[in-house]
Coordinates of C-alpha atoms and ligand atoms in Angstrom, one line a residue:
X1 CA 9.2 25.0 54.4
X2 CA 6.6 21.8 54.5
X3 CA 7.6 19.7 57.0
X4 CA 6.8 16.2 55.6
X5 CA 6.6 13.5 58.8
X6 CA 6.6 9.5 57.5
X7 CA 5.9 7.0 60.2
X8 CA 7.6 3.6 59.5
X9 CA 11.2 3.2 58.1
X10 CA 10.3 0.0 56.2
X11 CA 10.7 0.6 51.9
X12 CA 7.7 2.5 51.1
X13 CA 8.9 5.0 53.8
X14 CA 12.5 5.2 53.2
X15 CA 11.9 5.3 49.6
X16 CA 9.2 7.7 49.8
X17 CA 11.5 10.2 51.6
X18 CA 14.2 9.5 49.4
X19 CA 12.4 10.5 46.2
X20 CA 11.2 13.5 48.0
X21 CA 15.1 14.3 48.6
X22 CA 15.8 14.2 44.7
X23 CA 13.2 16.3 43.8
X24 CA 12.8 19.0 46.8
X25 CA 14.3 20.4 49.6
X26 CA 11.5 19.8 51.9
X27 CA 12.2 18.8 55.8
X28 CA 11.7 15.4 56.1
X29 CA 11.6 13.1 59.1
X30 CA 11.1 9.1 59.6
X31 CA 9.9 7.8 62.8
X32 CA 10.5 4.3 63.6
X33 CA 10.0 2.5 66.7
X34 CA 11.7 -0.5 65.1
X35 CA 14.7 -0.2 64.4
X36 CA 17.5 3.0 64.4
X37 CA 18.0 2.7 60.2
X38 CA 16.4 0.9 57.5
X39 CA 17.2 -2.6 57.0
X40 CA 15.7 -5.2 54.3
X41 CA 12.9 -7.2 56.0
X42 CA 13.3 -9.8 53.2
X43 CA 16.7 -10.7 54.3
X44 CA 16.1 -11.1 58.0
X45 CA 16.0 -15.1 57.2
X46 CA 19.7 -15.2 55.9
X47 CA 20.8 -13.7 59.1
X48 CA 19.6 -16.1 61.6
X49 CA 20.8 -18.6 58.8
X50 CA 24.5 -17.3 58.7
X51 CA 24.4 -16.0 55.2
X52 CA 24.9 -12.5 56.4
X53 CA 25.0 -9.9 59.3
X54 CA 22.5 -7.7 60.6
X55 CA 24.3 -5.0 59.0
X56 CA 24.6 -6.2 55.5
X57 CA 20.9 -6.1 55.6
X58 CA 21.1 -1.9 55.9
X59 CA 21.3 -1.0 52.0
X60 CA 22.2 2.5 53.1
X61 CA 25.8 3.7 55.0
X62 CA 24.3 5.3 58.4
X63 CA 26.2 8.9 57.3
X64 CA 23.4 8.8 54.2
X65 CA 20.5 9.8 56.1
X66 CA 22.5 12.7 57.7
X67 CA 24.0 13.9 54.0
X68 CA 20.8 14.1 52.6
X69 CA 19.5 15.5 55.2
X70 CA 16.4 13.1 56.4
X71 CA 16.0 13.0 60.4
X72 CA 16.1 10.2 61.9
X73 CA 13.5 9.9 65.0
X74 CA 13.1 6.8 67.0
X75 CA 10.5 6.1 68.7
X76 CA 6.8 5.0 68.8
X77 CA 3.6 7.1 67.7
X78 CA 0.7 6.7 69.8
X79 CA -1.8 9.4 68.3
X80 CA -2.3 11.3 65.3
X81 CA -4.0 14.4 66.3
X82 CA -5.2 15.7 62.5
X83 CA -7.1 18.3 64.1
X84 CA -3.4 20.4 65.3
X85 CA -1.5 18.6 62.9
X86 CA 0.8 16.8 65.8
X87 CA 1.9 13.3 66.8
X88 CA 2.2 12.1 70.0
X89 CA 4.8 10.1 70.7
X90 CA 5.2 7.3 73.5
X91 CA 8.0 9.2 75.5
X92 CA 4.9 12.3 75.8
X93 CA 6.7 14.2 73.1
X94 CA 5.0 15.8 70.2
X95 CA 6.1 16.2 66.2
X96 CA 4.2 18.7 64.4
X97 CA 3.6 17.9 60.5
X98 CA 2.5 19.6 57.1
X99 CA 2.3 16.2 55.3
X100 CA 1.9 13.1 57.5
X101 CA 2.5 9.8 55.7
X102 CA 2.3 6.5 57.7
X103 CA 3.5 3.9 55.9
X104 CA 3.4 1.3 59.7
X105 CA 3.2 -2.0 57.5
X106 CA 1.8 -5.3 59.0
X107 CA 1.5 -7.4 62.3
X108 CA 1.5 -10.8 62.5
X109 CA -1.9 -12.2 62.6
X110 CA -3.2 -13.9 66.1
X111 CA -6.0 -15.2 66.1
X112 CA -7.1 -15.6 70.0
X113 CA -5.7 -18.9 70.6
X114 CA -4.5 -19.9 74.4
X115 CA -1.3 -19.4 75.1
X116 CA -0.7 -17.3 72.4
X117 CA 1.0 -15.0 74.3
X118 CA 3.4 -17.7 76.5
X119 CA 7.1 -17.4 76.4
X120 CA 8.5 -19.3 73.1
X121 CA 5.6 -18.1 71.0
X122 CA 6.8 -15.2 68.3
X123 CA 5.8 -14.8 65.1
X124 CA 8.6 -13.4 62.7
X125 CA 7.9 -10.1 61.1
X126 CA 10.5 -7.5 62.8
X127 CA 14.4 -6.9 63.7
X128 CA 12.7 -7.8 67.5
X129 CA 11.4 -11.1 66.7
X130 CA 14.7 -12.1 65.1
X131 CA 15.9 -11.3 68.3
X132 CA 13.8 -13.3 69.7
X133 CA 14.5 -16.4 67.3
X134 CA 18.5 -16.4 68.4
X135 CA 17.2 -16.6 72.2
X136 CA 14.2 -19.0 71.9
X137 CA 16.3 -21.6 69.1
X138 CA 19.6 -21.2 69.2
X139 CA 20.5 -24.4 68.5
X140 CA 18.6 -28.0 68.9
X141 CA 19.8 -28.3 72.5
X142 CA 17.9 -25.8 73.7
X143 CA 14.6 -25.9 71.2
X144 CA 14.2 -29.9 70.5
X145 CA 11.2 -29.2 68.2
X146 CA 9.8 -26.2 67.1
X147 CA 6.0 -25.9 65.8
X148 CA 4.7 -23.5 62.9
X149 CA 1.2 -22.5 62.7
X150 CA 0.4 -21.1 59.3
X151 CA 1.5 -22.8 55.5
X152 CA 2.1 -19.5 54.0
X153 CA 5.5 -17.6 52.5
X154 CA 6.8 -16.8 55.9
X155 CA 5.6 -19.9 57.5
X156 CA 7.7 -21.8 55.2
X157 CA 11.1 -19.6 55.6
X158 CA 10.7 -20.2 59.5
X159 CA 10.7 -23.7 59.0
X160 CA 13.7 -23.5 56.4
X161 CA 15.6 -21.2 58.9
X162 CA 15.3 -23.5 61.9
X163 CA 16.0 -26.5 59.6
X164 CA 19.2 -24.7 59.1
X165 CA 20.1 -25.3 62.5
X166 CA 19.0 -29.1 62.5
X167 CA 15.7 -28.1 64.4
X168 CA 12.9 -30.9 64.7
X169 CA 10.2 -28.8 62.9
X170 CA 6.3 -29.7 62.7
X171 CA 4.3 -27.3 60.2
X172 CA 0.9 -27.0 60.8
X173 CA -1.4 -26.3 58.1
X174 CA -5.2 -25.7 58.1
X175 CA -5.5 -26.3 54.5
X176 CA -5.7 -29.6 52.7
X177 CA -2.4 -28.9 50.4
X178 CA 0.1 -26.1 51.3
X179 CA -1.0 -22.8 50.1
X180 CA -4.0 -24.1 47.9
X181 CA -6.2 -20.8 48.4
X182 CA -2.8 -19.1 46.1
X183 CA -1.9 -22.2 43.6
X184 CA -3.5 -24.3 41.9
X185 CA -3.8 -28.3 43.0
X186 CA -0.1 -29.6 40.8
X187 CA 2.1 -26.9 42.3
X188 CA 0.7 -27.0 45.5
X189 CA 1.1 -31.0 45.5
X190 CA 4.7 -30.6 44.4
X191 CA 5.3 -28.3 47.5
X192 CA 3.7 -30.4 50.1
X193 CA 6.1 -33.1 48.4
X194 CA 9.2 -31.0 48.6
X195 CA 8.8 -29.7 52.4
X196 CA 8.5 -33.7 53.2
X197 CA 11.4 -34.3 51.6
X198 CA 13.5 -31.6 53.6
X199 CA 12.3 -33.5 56.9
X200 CA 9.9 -30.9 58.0
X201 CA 6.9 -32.6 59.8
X202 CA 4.1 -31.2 57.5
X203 CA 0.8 -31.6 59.1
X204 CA -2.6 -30.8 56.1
X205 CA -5.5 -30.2 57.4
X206 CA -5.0 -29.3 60.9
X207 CA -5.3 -26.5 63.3
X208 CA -4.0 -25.0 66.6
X209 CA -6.4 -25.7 69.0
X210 CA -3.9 -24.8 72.2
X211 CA -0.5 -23.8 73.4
X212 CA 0.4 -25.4 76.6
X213 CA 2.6 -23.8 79.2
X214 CA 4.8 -25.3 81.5
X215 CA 5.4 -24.0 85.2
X216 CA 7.2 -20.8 84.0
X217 CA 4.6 -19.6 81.6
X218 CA 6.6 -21.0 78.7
X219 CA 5.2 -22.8 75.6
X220 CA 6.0 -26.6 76.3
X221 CA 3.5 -28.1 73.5
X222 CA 1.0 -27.8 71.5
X223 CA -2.5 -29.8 70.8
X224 CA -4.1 -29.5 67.5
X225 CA -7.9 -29.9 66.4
X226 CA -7.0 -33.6 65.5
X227 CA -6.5 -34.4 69.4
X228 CA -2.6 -34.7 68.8
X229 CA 0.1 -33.5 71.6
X230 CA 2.8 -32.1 69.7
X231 CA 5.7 -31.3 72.6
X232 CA 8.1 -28.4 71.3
X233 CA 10.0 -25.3 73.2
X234 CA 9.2 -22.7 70.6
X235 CA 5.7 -22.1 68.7
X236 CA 6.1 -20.1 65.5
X237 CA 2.8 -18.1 64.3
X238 CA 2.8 -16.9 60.9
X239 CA -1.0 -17.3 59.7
X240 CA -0.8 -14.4 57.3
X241 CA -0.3 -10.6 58.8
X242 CA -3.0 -7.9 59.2
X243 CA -2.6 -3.6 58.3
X244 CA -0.5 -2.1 61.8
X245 CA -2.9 0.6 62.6
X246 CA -4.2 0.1 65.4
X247 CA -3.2 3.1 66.7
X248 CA -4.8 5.2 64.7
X249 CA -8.5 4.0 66.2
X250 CA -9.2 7.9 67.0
X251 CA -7.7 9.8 64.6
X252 CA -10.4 10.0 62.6
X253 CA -8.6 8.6 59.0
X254 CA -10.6 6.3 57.7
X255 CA -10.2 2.9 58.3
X256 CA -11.2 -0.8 56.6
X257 CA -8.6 -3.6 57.5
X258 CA -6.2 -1.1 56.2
X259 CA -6.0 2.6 56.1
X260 CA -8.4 3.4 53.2
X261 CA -6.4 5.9 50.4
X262 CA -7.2 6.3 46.9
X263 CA -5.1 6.2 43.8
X264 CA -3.3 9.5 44.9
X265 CA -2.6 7.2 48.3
X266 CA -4.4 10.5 49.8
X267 CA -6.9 9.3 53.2
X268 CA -9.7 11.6 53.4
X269 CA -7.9 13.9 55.7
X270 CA -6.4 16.5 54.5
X271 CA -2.5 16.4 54.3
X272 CA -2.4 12.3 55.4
X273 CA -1.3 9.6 53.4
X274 CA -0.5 6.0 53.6
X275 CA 2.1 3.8 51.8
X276 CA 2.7 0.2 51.3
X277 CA 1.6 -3.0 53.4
X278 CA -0.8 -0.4 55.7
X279 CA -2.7 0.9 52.7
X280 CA -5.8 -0.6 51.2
X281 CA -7.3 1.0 48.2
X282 CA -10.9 1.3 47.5
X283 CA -11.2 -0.9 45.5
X284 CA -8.8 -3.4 43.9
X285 CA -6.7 -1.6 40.6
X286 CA -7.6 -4.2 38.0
X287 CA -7.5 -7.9 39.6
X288 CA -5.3 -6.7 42.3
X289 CA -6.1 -7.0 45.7
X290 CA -7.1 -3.6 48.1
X291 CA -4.5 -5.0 50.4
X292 CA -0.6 -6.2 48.8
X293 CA 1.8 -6.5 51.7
X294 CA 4.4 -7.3 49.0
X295 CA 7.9 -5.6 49.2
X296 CA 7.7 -3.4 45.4
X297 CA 4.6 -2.6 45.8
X298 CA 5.8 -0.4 48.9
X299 CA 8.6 0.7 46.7
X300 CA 6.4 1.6 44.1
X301 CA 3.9 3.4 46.3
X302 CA 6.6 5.5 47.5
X303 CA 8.2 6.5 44.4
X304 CA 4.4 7.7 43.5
X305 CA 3.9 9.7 46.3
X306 CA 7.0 11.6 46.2
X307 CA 5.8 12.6 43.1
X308 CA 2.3 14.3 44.8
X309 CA 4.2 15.6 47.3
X310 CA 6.7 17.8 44.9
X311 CA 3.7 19.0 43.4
X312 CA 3.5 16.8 40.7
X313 CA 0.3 14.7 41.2
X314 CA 0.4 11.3 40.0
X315 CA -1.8 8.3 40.5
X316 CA -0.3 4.6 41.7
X317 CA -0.4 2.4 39.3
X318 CA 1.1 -0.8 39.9
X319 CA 0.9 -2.5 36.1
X320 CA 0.1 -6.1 36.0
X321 CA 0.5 -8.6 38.6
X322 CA 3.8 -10.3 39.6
X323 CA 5.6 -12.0 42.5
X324 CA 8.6 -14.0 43.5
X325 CA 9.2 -15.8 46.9
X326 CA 11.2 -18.9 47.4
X327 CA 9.9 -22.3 48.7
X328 CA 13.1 -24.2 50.6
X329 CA 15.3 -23.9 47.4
X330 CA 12.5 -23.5 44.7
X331 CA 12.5 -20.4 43.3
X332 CA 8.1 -19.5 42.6
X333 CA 7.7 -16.6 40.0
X334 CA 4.1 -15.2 39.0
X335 CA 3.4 -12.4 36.3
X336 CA -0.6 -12.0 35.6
X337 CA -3.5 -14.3 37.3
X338 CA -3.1 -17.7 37.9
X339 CA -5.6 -18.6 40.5
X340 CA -5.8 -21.6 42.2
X341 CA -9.2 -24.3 41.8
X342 CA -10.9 -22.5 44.5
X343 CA -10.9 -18.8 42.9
X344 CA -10.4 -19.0 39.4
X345 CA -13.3 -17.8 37.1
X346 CA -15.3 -20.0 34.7
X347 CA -13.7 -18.8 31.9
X348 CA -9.8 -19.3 33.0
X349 CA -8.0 -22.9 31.6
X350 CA -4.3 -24.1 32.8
X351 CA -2.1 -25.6 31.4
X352 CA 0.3 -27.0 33.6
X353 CA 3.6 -29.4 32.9
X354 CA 5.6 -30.8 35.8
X355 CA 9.0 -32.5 35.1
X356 CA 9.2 -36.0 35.9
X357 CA 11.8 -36.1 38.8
X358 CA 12.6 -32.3 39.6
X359 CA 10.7 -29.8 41.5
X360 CA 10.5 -28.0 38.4
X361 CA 6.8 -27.0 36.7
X362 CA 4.9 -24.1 35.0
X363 CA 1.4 -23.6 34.9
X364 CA -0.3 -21.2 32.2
X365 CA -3.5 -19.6 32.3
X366 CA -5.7 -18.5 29.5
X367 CA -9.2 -17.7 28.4
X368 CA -10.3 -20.9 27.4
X369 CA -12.6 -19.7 24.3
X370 CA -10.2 -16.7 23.3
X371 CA -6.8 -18.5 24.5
X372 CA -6.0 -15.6 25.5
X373 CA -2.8 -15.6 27.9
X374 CA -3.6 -14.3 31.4
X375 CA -0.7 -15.6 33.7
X376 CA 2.3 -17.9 34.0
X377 CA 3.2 -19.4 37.2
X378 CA 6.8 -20.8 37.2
X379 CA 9.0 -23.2 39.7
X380 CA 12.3 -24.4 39.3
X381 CA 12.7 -22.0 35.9
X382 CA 13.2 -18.4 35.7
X383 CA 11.6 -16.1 33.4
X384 CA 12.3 -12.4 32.2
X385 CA 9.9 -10.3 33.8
X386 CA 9.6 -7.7 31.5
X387 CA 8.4 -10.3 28.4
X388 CA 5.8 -11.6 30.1
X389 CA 4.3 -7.8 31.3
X390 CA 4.6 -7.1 27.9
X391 CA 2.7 -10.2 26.8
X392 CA -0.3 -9.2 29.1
X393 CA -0.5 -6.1 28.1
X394 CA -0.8 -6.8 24.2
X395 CA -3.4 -9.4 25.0
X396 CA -1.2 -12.7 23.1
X397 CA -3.0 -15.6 23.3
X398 CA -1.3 -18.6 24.6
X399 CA 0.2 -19.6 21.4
X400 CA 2.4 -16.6 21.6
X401 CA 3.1 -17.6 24.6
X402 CA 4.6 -20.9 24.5
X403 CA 5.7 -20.2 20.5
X404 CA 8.4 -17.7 22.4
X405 CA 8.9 -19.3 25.5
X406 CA 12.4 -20.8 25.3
X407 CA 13.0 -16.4 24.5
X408 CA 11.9 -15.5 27.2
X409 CA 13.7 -17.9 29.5
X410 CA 15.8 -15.9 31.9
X411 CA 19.0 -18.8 32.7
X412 CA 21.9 -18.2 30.6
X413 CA 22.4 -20.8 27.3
X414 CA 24.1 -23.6 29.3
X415 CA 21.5 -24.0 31.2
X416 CA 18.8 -27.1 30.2
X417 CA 16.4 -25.9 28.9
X418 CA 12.9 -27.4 29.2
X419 CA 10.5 -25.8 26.9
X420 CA 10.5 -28.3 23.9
X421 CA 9.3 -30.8 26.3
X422 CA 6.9 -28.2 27.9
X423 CA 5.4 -27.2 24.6
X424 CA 5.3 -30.9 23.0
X425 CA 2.6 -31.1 26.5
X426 CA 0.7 -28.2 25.3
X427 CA 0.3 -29.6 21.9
X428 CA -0.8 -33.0 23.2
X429 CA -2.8 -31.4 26.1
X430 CA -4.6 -29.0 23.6
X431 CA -4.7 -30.7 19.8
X432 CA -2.0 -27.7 19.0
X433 CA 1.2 -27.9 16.2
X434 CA 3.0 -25.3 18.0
X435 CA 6.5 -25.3 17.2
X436 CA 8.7 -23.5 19.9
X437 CA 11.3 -21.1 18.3
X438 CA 14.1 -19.8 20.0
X439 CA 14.8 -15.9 19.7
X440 CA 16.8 -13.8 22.0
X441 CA 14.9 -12.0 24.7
X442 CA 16.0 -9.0 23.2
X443 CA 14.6 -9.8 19.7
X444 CA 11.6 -11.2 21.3
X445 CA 11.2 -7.8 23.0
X446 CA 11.1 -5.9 19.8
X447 CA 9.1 -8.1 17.7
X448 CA 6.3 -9.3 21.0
Ligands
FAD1 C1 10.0 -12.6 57.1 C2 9.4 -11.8 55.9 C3 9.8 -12.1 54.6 C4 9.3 -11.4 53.5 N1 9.7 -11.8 52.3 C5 9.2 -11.1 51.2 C6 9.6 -11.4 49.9 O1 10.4 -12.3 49.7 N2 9.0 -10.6 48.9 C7 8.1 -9.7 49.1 O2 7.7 -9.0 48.2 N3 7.7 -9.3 50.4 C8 8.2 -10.0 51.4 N4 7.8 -9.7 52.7 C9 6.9 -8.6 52.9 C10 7.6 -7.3 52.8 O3 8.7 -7.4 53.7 C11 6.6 -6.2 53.2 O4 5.6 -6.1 52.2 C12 7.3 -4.8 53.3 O5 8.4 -4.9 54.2 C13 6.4 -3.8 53.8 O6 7.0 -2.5 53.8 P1 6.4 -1.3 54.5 O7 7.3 -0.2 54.3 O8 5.0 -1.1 54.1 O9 6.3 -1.6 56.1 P2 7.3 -2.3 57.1 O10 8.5 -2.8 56.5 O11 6.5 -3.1 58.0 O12 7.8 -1.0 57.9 C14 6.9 -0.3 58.8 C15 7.7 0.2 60.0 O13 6.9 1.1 60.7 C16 7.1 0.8 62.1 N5 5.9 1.3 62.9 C17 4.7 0.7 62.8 N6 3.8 1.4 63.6 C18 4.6 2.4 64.2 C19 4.2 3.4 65.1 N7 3.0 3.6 65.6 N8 5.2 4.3 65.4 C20 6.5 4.2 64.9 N9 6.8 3.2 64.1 C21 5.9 2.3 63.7 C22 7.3 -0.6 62.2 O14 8.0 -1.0 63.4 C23 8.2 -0.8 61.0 O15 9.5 -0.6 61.2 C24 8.3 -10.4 53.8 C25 8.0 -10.1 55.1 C26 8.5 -10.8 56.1 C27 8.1 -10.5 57.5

């Protein structure tokens, strides 16, 4: 029987191996040097919040790997020998495979700065540096001000999670406006506006030039390009992550910044695969990017794989574009492009509407001489996913788009509603007559 080896218990592993359950009998084993069962990376924030325990963040009992019979091995793989099919593992023992699948995820990025590597500097990626976040701020006696290097998505839950606990926190960001290389200029304004207003120190335009230890070899502050001394107890580094693969440097697998796999997610050794954040394709499917450290797209991966494996070959294909993240207490949804000034085309147009005290806006994107609709961003409203995939894929133009909108607004009736004002914008904005109807999603779905 094959004996199908996954390294990394993260979602495109554990899903991976428990597709492969459903539809085969195969052996199957995960190694994990992280942690003893799956957890939700996503939700390590609401732990050091309060909002839940460790163990709420383990979807799975810990009898279900046993039942359906998926070993559990923990521990950390040094080497893949492709050659004899075997891993070595850091305690000298070896795992022979049929089907290796890594599926390792990402490291934070470091980017050589000194004292990177002092007590009190973590990044926050793994169920260890959560660890290390109870230890290094507890509470404000202990850490009187924190600093964050890095304005993206994880940079900004840090700073909410040690808010939480009433933590001085000074956010360091090398761009002009938070997170302008994703949004474009009006949402990334509105951000910079709301982290300001939830008393976190946000600092534009300014790096990390050093981290300063004190007698111990502990962080004790930080001085940035702009000659500033910022004094803090815990340095928080979250300027994007990078593929975990390091230890693969010999294996011969091909390598780019990821482990290179094609739309199979087969390497060009025989019998290896990779899944999820590790994995860089080619080349980009469609718009998207080689690299998408983004939580479905593991899933996805997975579910794909499993397929290969139990003899059914099928190609990953991801569908259109679409995110969701949360910044402080605005919820951010994307479905298509919406690129920011600095990498949109020529030919893409936004429309954007903000309202006039809330942190609540959309921005639209479209061909500006066909009109046709090529992405929504949203904040402060949510929309129904599957409308808007369905929109991209029939190529409306942006009409359609914000003719149907209040349809394919996701918050139940009582909820204000804001697309009359939104489209009135559009019409003013673009010389339009539009007028807005209001269909069910439902109905909208079969007539779209
Ligand atoms: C704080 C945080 C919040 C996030 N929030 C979101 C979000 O809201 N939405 C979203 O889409 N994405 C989010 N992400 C990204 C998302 O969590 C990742 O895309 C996803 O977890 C990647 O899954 P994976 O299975 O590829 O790898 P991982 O989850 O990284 O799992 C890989 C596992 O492999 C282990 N491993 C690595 N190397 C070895 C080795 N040599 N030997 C043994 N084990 C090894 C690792 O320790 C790890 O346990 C977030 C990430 C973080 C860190």
């Amino acid at each position: 029987m094959d004996h199908i080896v996954i390294i990394g218990n993260g979602i495109s592993g554990v899903t991976l191996a428990r597709h492969i359950r459903k539809l085969s009998d195969k052996k199957i084993t995960i190694i994990s040097a992280e942690s003893d069962y799956f957890f939700s990376r996503t939700a390590l924030m609401y732990v050091y919040m309060g909002h839940m325990k460790f163990e709420h963040t383990q979807p799975y009992e810990n009898w279900f790997w046993k039942k359906n019979r998926i070993d559990l091995v923990k521990g950390f793989v040094e080497k893949v020998e492709t050659d004899s099919k075997k891993l070595l593992l850091k305690d000298s023992s070896y795992i022979s495979y049929d089907k290796l699948i890594i599926a390792t995820g990402s490291k934070p990025n470091k980017f050589g700065w000194p004292g990177q590597d002092l007590k009190g500097v973590q990044g926050l990626y793994s169920k260890q540096d959560l660890e290390m976040l109870e230890k290094n701020a507890p509470n404000n006696k202990v850490c009187n001000r924190a600093v964050i290097v890095g304005g993206g998505l994880i940079g900004i839950e840090m700073a909410e999670m040690l808010r939480s606990r009433e933590i001085p926190v000074t956010f360091l960001v090398r761009e002009k406006s938070f997170w302008n290389g994703v949004l474009p200029a009006g949402e990334s304004a509105m951000i910079n506006e709301h982290i300001l207003e939830h008393h976190i120190d946000l600092q534009l335009d300014t790096n990390l030039e050093k981290i300063i230890s004190d007698d111990n070899g502990r962080a004790k502050a930080v001085v940035t390009d702009k000659g500033e001394t910022i004094e803090c107890n815990v340095v928080g580094l979250t300027a994007g992550v990078a593929p975990n693969i390091d230890f693969l440097k010999d294996s011969g697998i091909e390598l780019g910044r990821g482990i290179k796999v094609n739309r199979f997610l087969e390497t060009n050794v025989k019998d290896v695969y990779a899944i999820g954040d590790c994995a860089e394709q080619h080349e980009g499917i469609g718009s998207r990017r080689p690299i998408e450290a983004v939580w479905y797209t593991g899933r996805m991966m997975g579910e794909a794989l499993a397929q290969t494996i139990c003899g059914q070959k099928r190609e990953y294909n991801p569908g259109h574009w679409f995110n969701s993240a949360k910044f402080l207490d605005v919820e951010y949804q994307t479905y298509g492009w919406v690129f920011s000034e600095r990498s949109k085309k020529d030919n893409e147009h936004h429309f954007h509407w903000r309202h006039a005290t809330e942190k609540i806006c959309i921005t639209v994107a479209f061909d500006k001489d066909s009109y046709q609709f090529l992405g929504i961003n949203t904040f402060g409203i949510r929309m129904r996913h599957e409308i808007f995939d369905q929109w991209l894929t029939e190529n409306k133009d942006i009409d359609h788009v914000m003719t149907y909108l209040k349809g394919a607004n996701f918050d139940p009736e009582f909820y204000k509603l804001y697309e009359d004002e939104i489209v009135a914008k559009y019409n003013a904005d673009f010389n339009k007559n539009i007028s807005p109807k209001k269909k069910s999603w439902k109905r909208i779905f079969s007539i779209a």
